XYZ file of C-alpha atoms in Angstrom:
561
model
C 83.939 265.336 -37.851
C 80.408 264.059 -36.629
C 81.928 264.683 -33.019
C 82.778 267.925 -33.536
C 79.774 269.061 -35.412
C 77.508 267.348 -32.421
C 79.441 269.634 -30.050
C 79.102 272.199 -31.759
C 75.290 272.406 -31.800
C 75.179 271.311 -28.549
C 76.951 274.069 -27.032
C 75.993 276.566 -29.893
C 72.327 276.446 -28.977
C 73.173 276.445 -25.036
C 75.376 279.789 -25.863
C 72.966 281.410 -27.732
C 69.585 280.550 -25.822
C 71.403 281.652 -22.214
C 70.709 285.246 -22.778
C 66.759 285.106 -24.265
C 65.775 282.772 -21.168
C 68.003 284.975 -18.742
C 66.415 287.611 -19.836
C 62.905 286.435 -19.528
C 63.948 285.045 -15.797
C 65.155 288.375 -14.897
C 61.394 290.052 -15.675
C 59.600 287.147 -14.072
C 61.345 287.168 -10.759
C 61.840 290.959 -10.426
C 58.066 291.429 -11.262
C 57.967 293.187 -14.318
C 55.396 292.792 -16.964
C 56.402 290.254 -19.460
C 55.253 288.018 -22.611
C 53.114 285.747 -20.013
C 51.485 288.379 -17.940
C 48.506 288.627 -19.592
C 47.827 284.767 -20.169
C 48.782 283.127 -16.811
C 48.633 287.209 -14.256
C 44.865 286.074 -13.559
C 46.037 282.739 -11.909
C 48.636 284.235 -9.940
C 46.299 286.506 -8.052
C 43.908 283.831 -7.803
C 46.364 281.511 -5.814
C 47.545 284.611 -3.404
C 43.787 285.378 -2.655
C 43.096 281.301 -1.966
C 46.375 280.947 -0.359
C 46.102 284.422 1.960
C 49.040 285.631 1.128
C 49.865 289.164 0.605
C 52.254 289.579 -2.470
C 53.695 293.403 -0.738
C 54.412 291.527 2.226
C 58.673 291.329 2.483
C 60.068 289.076 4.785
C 63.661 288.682 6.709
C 65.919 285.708 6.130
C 64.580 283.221 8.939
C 60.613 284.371 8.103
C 61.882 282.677 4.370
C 63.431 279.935 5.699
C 60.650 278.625 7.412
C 58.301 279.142 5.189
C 60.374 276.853 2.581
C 61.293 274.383 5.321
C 57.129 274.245 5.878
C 56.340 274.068 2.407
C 58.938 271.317 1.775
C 57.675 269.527 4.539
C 54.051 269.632 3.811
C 55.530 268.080 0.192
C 57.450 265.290 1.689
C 54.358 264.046 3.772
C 51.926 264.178 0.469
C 54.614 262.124 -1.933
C 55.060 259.512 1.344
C 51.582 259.178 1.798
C 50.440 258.820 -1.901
C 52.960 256.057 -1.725
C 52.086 253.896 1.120
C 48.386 254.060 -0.077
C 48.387 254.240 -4.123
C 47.126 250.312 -4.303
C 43.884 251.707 -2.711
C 43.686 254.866 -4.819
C 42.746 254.880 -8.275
C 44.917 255.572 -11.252
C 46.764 251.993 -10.961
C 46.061 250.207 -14.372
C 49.003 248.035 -13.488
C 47.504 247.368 -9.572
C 51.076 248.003 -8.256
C 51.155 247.517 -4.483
C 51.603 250.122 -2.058
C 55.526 250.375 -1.358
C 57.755 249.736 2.091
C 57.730 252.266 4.573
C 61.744 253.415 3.976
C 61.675 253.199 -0.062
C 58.434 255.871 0.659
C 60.619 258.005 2.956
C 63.657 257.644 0.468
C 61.595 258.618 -2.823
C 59.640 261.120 -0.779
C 63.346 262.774 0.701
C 64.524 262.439 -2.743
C 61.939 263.992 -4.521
C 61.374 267.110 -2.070
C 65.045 267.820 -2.574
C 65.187 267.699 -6.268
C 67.656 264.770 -6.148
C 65.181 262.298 -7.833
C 67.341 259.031 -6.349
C 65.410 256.024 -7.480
C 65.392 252.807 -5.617
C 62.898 251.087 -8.117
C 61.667 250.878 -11.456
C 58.934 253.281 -12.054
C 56.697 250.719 -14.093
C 56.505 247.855 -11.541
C 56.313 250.056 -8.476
C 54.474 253.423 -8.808
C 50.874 253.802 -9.876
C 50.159 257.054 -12.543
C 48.214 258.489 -9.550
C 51.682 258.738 -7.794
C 53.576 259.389 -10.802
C 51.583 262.516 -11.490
C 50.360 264.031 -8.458
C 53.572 262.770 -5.667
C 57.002 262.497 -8.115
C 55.629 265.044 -11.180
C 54.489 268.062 -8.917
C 57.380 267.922 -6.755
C 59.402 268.194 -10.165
C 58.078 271.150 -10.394
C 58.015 272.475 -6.677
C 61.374 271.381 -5.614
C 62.806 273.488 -9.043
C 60.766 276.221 -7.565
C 62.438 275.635 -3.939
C 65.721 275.950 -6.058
C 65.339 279.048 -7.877
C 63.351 280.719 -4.713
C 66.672 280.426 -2.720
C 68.715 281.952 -4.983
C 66.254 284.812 -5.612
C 66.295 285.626 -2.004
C 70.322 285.397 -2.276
C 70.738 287.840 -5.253
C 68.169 290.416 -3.510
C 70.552 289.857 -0.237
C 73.589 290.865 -2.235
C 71.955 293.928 -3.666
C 70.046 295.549 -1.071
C 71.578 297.919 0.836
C 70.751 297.873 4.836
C 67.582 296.536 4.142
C 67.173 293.034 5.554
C 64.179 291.719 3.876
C 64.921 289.287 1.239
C 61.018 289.152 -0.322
C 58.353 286.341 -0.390
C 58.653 283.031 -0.554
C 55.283 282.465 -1.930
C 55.542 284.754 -4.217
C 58.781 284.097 -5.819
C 57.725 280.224 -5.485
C 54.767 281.389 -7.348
C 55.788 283.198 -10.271
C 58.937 280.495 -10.457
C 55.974 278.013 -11.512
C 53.518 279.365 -12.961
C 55.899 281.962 -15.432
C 59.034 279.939 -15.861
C 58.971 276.186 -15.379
C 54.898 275.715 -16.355
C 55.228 277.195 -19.607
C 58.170 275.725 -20.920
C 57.531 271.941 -19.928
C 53.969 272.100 -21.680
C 55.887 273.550 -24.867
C 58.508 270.719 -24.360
C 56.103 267.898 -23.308
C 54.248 268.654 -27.119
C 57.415 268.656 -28.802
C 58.108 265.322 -26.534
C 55.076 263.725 -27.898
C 55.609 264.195 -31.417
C 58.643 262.244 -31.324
C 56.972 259.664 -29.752
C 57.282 260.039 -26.011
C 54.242 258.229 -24.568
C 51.219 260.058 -22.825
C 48.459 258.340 -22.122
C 46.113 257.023 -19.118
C 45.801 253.656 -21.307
C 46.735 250.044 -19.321
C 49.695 248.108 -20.125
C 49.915 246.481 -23.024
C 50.660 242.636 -23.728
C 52.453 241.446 -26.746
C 54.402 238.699 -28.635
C 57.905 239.391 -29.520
C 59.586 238.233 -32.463
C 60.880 234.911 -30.605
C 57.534 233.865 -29.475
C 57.943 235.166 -25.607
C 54.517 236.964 -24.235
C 55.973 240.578 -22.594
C 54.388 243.600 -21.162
C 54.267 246.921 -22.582
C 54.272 249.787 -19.752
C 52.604 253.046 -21.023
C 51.658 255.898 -18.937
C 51.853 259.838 -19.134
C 55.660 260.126 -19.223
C 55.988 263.025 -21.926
C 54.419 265.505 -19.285
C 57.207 264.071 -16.690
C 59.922 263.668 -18.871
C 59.237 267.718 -20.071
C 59.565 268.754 -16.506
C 62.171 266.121 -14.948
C 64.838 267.278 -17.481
C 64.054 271.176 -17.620
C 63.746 271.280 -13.456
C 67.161 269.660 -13.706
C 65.552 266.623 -11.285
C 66.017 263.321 -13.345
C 64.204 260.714 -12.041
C 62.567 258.533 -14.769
C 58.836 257.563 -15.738
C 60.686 254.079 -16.892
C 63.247 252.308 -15.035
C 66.152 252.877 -17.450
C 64.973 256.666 -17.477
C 65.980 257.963 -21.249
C 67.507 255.501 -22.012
C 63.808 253.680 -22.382
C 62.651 254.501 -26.136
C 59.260 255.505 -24.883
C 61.434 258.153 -22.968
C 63.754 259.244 -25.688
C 62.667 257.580 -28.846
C 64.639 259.837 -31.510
C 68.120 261.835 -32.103
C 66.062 264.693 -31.879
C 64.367 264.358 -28.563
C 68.095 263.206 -27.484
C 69.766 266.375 -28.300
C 66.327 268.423 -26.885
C 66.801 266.603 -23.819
C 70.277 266.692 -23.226
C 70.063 270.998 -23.817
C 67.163 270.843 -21.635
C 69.514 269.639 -18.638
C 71.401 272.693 -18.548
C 68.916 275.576 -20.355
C 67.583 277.221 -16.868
C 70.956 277.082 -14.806
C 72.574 278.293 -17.589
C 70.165 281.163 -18.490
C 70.212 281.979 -14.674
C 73.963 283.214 -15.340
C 72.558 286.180 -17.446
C 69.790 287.009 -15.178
C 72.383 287.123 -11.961
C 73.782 289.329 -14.112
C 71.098 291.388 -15.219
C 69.648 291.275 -11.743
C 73.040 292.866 -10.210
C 73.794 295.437 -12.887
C 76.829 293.600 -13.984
C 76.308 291.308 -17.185
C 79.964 290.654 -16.986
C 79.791 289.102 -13.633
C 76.906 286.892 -15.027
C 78.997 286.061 -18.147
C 82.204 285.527 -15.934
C 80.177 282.120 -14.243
C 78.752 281.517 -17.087
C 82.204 281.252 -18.052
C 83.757 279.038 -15.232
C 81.443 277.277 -15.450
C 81.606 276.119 -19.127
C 85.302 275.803 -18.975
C 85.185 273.333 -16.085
C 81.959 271.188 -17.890
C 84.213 271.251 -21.405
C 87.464 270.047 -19.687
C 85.518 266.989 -18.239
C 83.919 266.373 -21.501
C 87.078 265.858 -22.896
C 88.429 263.864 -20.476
C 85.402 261.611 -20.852
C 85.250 261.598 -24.300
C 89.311 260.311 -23.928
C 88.501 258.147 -21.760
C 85.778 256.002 -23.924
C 87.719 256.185 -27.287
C 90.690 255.091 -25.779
C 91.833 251.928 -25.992
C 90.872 249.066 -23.547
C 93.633 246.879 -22.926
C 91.751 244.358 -20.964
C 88.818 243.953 -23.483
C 91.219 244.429 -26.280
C 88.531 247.199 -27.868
C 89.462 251.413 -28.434
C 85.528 252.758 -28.472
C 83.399 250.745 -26.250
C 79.598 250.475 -26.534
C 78.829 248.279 -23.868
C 76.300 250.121 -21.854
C 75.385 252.263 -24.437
C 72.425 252.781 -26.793
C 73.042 252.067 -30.138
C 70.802 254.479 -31.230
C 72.727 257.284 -29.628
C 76.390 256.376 -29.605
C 79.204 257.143 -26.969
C 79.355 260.540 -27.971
C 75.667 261.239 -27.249
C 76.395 259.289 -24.018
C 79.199 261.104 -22.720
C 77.568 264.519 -23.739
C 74.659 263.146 -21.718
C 76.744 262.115 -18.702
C 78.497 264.847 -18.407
C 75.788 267.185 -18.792
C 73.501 265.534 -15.899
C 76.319 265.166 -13.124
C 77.283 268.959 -13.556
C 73.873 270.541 -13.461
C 72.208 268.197 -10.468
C 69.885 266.226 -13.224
C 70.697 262.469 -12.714
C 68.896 261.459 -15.542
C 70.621 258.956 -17.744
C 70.407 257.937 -21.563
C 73.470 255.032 -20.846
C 74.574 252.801 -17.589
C 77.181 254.737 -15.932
C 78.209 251.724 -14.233
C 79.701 250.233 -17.647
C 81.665 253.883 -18.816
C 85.191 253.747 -18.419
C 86.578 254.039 -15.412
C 88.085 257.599 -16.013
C 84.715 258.572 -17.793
C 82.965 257.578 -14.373
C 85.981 259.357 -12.199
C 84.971 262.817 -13.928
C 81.005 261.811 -13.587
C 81.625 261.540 -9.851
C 84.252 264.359 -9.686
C 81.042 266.416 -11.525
C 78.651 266.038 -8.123
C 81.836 265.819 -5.762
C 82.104 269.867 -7.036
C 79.015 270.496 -5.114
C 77.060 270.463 -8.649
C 78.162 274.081 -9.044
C 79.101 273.643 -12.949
C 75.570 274.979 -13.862
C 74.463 273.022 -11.015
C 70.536 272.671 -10.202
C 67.881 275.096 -10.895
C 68.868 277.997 -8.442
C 70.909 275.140 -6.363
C 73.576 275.428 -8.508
C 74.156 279.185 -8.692
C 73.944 279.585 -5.222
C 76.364 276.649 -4.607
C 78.711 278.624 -7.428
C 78.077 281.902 -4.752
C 79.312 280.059 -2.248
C 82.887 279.092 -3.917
C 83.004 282.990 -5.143
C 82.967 283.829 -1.389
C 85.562 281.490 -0.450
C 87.496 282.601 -4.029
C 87.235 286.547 -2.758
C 88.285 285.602 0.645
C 91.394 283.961 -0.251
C 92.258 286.610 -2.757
C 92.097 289.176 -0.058
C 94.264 287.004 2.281
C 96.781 287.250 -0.572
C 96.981 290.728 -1.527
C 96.172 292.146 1.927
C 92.829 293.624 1.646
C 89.433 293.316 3.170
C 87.718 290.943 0.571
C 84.624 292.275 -1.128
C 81.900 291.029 -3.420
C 79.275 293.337 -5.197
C 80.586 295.984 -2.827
C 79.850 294.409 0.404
C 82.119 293.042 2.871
C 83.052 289.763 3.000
C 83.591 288.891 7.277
C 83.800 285.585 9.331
C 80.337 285.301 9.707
C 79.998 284.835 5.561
C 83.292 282.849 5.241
C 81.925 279.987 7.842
C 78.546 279.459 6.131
C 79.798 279.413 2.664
C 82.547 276.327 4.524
C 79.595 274.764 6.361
C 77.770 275.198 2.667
C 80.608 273.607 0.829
C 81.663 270.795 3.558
C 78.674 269.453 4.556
C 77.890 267.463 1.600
C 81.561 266.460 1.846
C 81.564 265.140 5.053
C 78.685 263.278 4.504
C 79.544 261.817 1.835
C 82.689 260.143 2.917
C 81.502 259.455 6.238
C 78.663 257.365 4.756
C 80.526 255.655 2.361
C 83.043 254.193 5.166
C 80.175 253.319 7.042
C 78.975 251.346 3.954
C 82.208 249.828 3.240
C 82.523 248.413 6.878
C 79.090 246.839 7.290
C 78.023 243.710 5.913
C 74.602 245.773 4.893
C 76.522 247.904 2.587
C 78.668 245.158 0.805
C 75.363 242.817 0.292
C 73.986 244.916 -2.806
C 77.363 245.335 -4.652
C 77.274 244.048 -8.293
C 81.186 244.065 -8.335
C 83.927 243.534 -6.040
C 87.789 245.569 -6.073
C 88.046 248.977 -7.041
C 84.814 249.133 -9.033
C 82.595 248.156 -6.167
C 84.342 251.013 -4.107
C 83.022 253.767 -6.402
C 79.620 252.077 -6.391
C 79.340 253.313 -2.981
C 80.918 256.097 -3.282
C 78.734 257.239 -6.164
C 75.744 256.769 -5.086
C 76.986 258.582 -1.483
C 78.332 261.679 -3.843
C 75.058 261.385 -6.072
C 72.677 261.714 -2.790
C 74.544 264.423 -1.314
C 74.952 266.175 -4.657
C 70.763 265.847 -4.838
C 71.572 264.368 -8.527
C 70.254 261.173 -8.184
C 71.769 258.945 -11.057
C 73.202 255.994 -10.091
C 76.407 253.451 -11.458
C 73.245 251.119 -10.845
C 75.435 247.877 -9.738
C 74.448 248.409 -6.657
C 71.076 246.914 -4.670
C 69.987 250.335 -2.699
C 66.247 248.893 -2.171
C 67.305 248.011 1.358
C 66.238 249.872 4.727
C 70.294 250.328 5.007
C 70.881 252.129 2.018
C 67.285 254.027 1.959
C 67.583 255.403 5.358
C 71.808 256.377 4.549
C 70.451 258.108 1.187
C 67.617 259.855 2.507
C 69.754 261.742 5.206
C 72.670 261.836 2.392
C 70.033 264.145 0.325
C 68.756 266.330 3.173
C 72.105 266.975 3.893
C 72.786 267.802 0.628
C 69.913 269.970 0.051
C 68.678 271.672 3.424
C 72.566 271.797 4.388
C 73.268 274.127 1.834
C 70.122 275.814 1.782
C 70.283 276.939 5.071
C 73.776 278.415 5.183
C 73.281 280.383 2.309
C 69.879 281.850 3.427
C 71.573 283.435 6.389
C 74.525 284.513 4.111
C 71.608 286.438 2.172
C 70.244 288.197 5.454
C 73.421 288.591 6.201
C 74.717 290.706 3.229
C 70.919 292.551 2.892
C 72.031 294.463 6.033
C 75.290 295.875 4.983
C 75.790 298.870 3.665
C 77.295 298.962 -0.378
C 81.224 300.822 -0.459
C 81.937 302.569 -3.856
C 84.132 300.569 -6.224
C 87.738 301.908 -5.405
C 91.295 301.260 -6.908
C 92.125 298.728 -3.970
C 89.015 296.744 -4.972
C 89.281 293.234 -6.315
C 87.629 292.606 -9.444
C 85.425 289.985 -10.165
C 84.365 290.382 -13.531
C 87.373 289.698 -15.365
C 89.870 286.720 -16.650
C 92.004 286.962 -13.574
C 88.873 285.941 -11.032
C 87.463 282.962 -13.568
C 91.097 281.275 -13.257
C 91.108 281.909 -9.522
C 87.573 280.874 -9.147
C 87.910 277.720 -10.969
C 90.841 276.880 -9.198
C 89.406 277.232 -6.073
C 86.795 274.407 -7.248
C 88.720 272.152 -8.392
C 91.237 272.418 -5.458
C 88.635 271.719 -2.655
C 86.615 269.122 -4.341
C 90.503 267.219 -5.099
C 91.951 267.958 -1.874
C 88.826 266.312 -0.069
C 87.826 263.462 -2.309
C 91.132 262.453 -4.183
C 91.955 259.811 -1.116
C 88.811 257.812 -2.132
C 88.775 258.326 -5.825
C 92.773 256.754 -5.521
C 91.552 253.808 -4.094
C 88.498 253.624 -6.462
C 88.098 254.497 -10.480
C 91.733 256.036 -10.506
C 93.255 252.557 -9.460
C 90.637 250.649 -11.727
C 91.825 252.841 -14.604
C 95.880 251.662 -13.551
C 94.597 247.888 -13.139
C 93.355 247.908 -16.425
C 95.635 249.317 -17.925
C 97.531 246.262 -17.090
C 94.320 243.877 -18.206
C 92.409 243.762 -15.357
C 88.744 244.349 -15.324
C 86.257 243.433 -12.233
């Protein structure tokens, strides 16, 4: 009964907050007046005027596209630079060194793409200077990056003939300042009165109980954790990320957290819907989306009450924190490898091995099941084109979305969108299966160390970021792989769907007709969700054979590794 009730709050509160923050979102980014207009309108003019930009000015798909690849790039130099010279800077109560040259370009990659992929422990290797001012602005800035894209997208797919797609600093802007500003300093309080720590105070050393002398890390997490969780990035102010009590030290900043993951993707549902005129297309998603996040829940949740022949146990908790349970964990899990978060409150590399296939099979989806902030809307637009393309292949009709045509040109990015990440991610992991590099950092051997690898190939590519963590990735082998894994992964997609957005702007609308396919209704959700689940199976199913699926046979018949 405690499982069910859990669920049900979870999911309540998700269901009912999805419409108030879509509906907010919708005013922000289509530049109505709103609740925050008055408090935070004064700073937004002030950063056009000291930035030169002109908010009237509209620009075509490539103008935006460079101006995020510039921005992002600026980013990526400031985080690796903070990095290789943060023992010289101040802000370093701990005197941390500066890092190696490729674990700067990894984090840097990582955090410019919103995958967060950590190769360290955040309290022996980063100073608060670089904490705050590298890893917690680009929380914010690679959210904004996000949810810039697929504002640019939706105006594509309702203008009519008109290719420009807006600003980029301007929607960037507002994305901060209105949205993701706001809400992490209301979080971060509520963070710090459960006892999240936030201070500028050096470590601490103490005595435990058996006599040993230890060190207590401190630093300003709650401010990080606020916007790491809500930005749907992930990467932890601690090491074991919220799993770490001064991370998540109650049930209550558990279950905040955990809703947190998926609040803004799932909110951005109702405002594509509001922003096209359709709710129903924005509650059809919404739907998909949930249905394919509730069907791995329940597989996970199987999988970890089940019983474990080879440990002779039904309901393991190794790998778990007692303070949160397995179904906290799995709820958790689930939740971060769907929406692009990567943050962790248990060590995926000790959940079942059916609980890890569906954690894997969550990022191998593209991270479309709420997905990122923006990132995982626009992946989800991406699958709808392929879905209305095949539909019209069956019935014989020109496919169409929002009115628009759907033509070769729209059909090969949204492939190039979806398979990129693929591709890379298999491609890298036999490269890291075949080298002597890539077998040095496994933990495990057999079937287990396989989907090591491959996880933390799919998490890169996915831009999630969480890890099995059996696996030694603080090499210049795996931190060069990664980093290119997560450009892929981000810029690869990016891209593609840009010019599908310049694309669409030009074309004219046709009037809804009796030949047109709906795709508002039950009929499209089924097809849709079958047209995820299909791809990511048909293309991954090989590797996840020879890894969790045959460690889940193997035990069966008492085997563990």
């Amino acid at each position: 009964m405690n499982t069910f009730i859990q669920l049900a709050l979870f999911f309540g509160a998700l269901i009912l907050l999805t419409p108030v923050l879509g509906k907010y979102i919708k005013k922000v980014i289509g530049g109505e007046k709103h609740l925050l207009t008055p408090v935070f309108g004064w700073l937004e003019r002030l950063i056009y005027r000291f930035c030169g930009v002109d908010p009237q000015q509209e620009m075509n798909w490539k103008q935006y596209l460079f101006a995020l690849l510039w921005f992002n790039f600026f980013g990526f130099v400031v985080v690796f630079a903070l990095q290789m010279t943060q023992a010289w800077l101040p802000l370093n109560p701990a005197k941390v060194p500066n890092t190696s040259w490729h674990l700067a370009l990894n984090t840097a990659i990582s955090f410019v793409t919103n995958t967060n992929w950590q190769s360290y422990s955040g309290e022996t290797t980063m100073s608060y200077l670089t904490q705050m001012a590298a890893l917690g602005v680009q929380n914010f800035l690679s959210a904004a990056t996000g949810l810039a894209v697929l504002i640019a997208l939706m105006k594509g797919l309702i203008k009519n003939t008109k290719q420009q797609l807006g600003n980029f600093w301007v929607d960037l802007t507002r994305s901060v300042i209105y949205i993701l500003l706001p809400v992490s300093i209301l979080f971060a309080v509520v963070l710090v009165n459960q006892g999240v720590v936030q201070t500028f105070s050096s470590y601490t050393d103490t005595t435990t109980l058996e006599g040993v002398k230890q060190v207590i890390p401190l630093g300003p997490a709650a401010s990080q954790i606020a916007i790491k969780q809500l930005g749907t990035n992930g990467g932890g102010f601690f090491g074991v990320n919220s799993a770490h009590p001064f991370e998540n030290p109650t049930p209550f900043s558990n279950f905040l957290e955990m809703l947190a993951i998926l609040l803004i993707p799932a909110a951005l549902t109702y405002t594509y819907g509001l922003f096209i005129g359709s709710k129903k297309q924005g509650w059809t998603l919404f739907g998909a989306m949930l249905i394919v996040l509730c069907i791995g829940l329940g597989v996970s949740l199987y999988a970890e009450y089940a019983a474990n022949p080879a440990l002779h146990i039904t309901g393991s908790m190794e790998g778990k924190e007692t303070r949160f349970g397995i179904v906290n964990s799995i709820i958790w899990s689930t939740s971060t490898t769907v929406a692009s978060n990567g943050s962790v409150n248990a060590m995926h590399d000790s959940l079942s091995p059916l609980a890890g296939l569906v954690a894997m099979f969550n990022m191998m989806l593209g991270e479309v099941v709420f997905g990122g902030v923006g990132s995982g809307l626009y992946g989800m637009i991406a699958f709808v084109i392929l879905t209305v393309f095949i539909a019209g292949l069956m019935v014989g009709r020109t496919p169409e979305y929002l009115g628009k045509k759907i033509e070769s040109f729209e059909v090969r990015m949204a492939l190039i969108a979806v398979l990129a990440p693929a591709v890379c991610i298999l491609a890298f992991t036999a490269i890291a299966v075949s080298t002597h590099a890539g077998l040095a950092g496994l933990n495990n051997k057999g079937p287990h160390g396989l989907s090591e690898i491959l996880y933390a190939f799919t998490s890169a590519c996915g831009n999630n970021g969480s890890a099995f963590a059996g696996l030694t990735t603080n090499t210049p082998f795996y931190n060069v792989l990664l980093s290119i894994c997560m450009l892929v992964g981000r810029f690869g997609v990016i891209i593609p769907m840009m010019a599908i957005a310049g694309s669409m702007a030009g074309k004219k609308v046709t009037p809804v007709s009796s030949g047109t396919f709906h795709t508002d209704n039950g009929m499209f959700l089924i097809l849709l969700i079958g047209v995820i689940i299909i791809v990511g199976g048909l293309t991954f199913f090989p590797a996840l054979s020879l890894g969790p699926i045959l460690e889940h046979l193997l035990m069966q018949a008492g085997m563990t590794f």
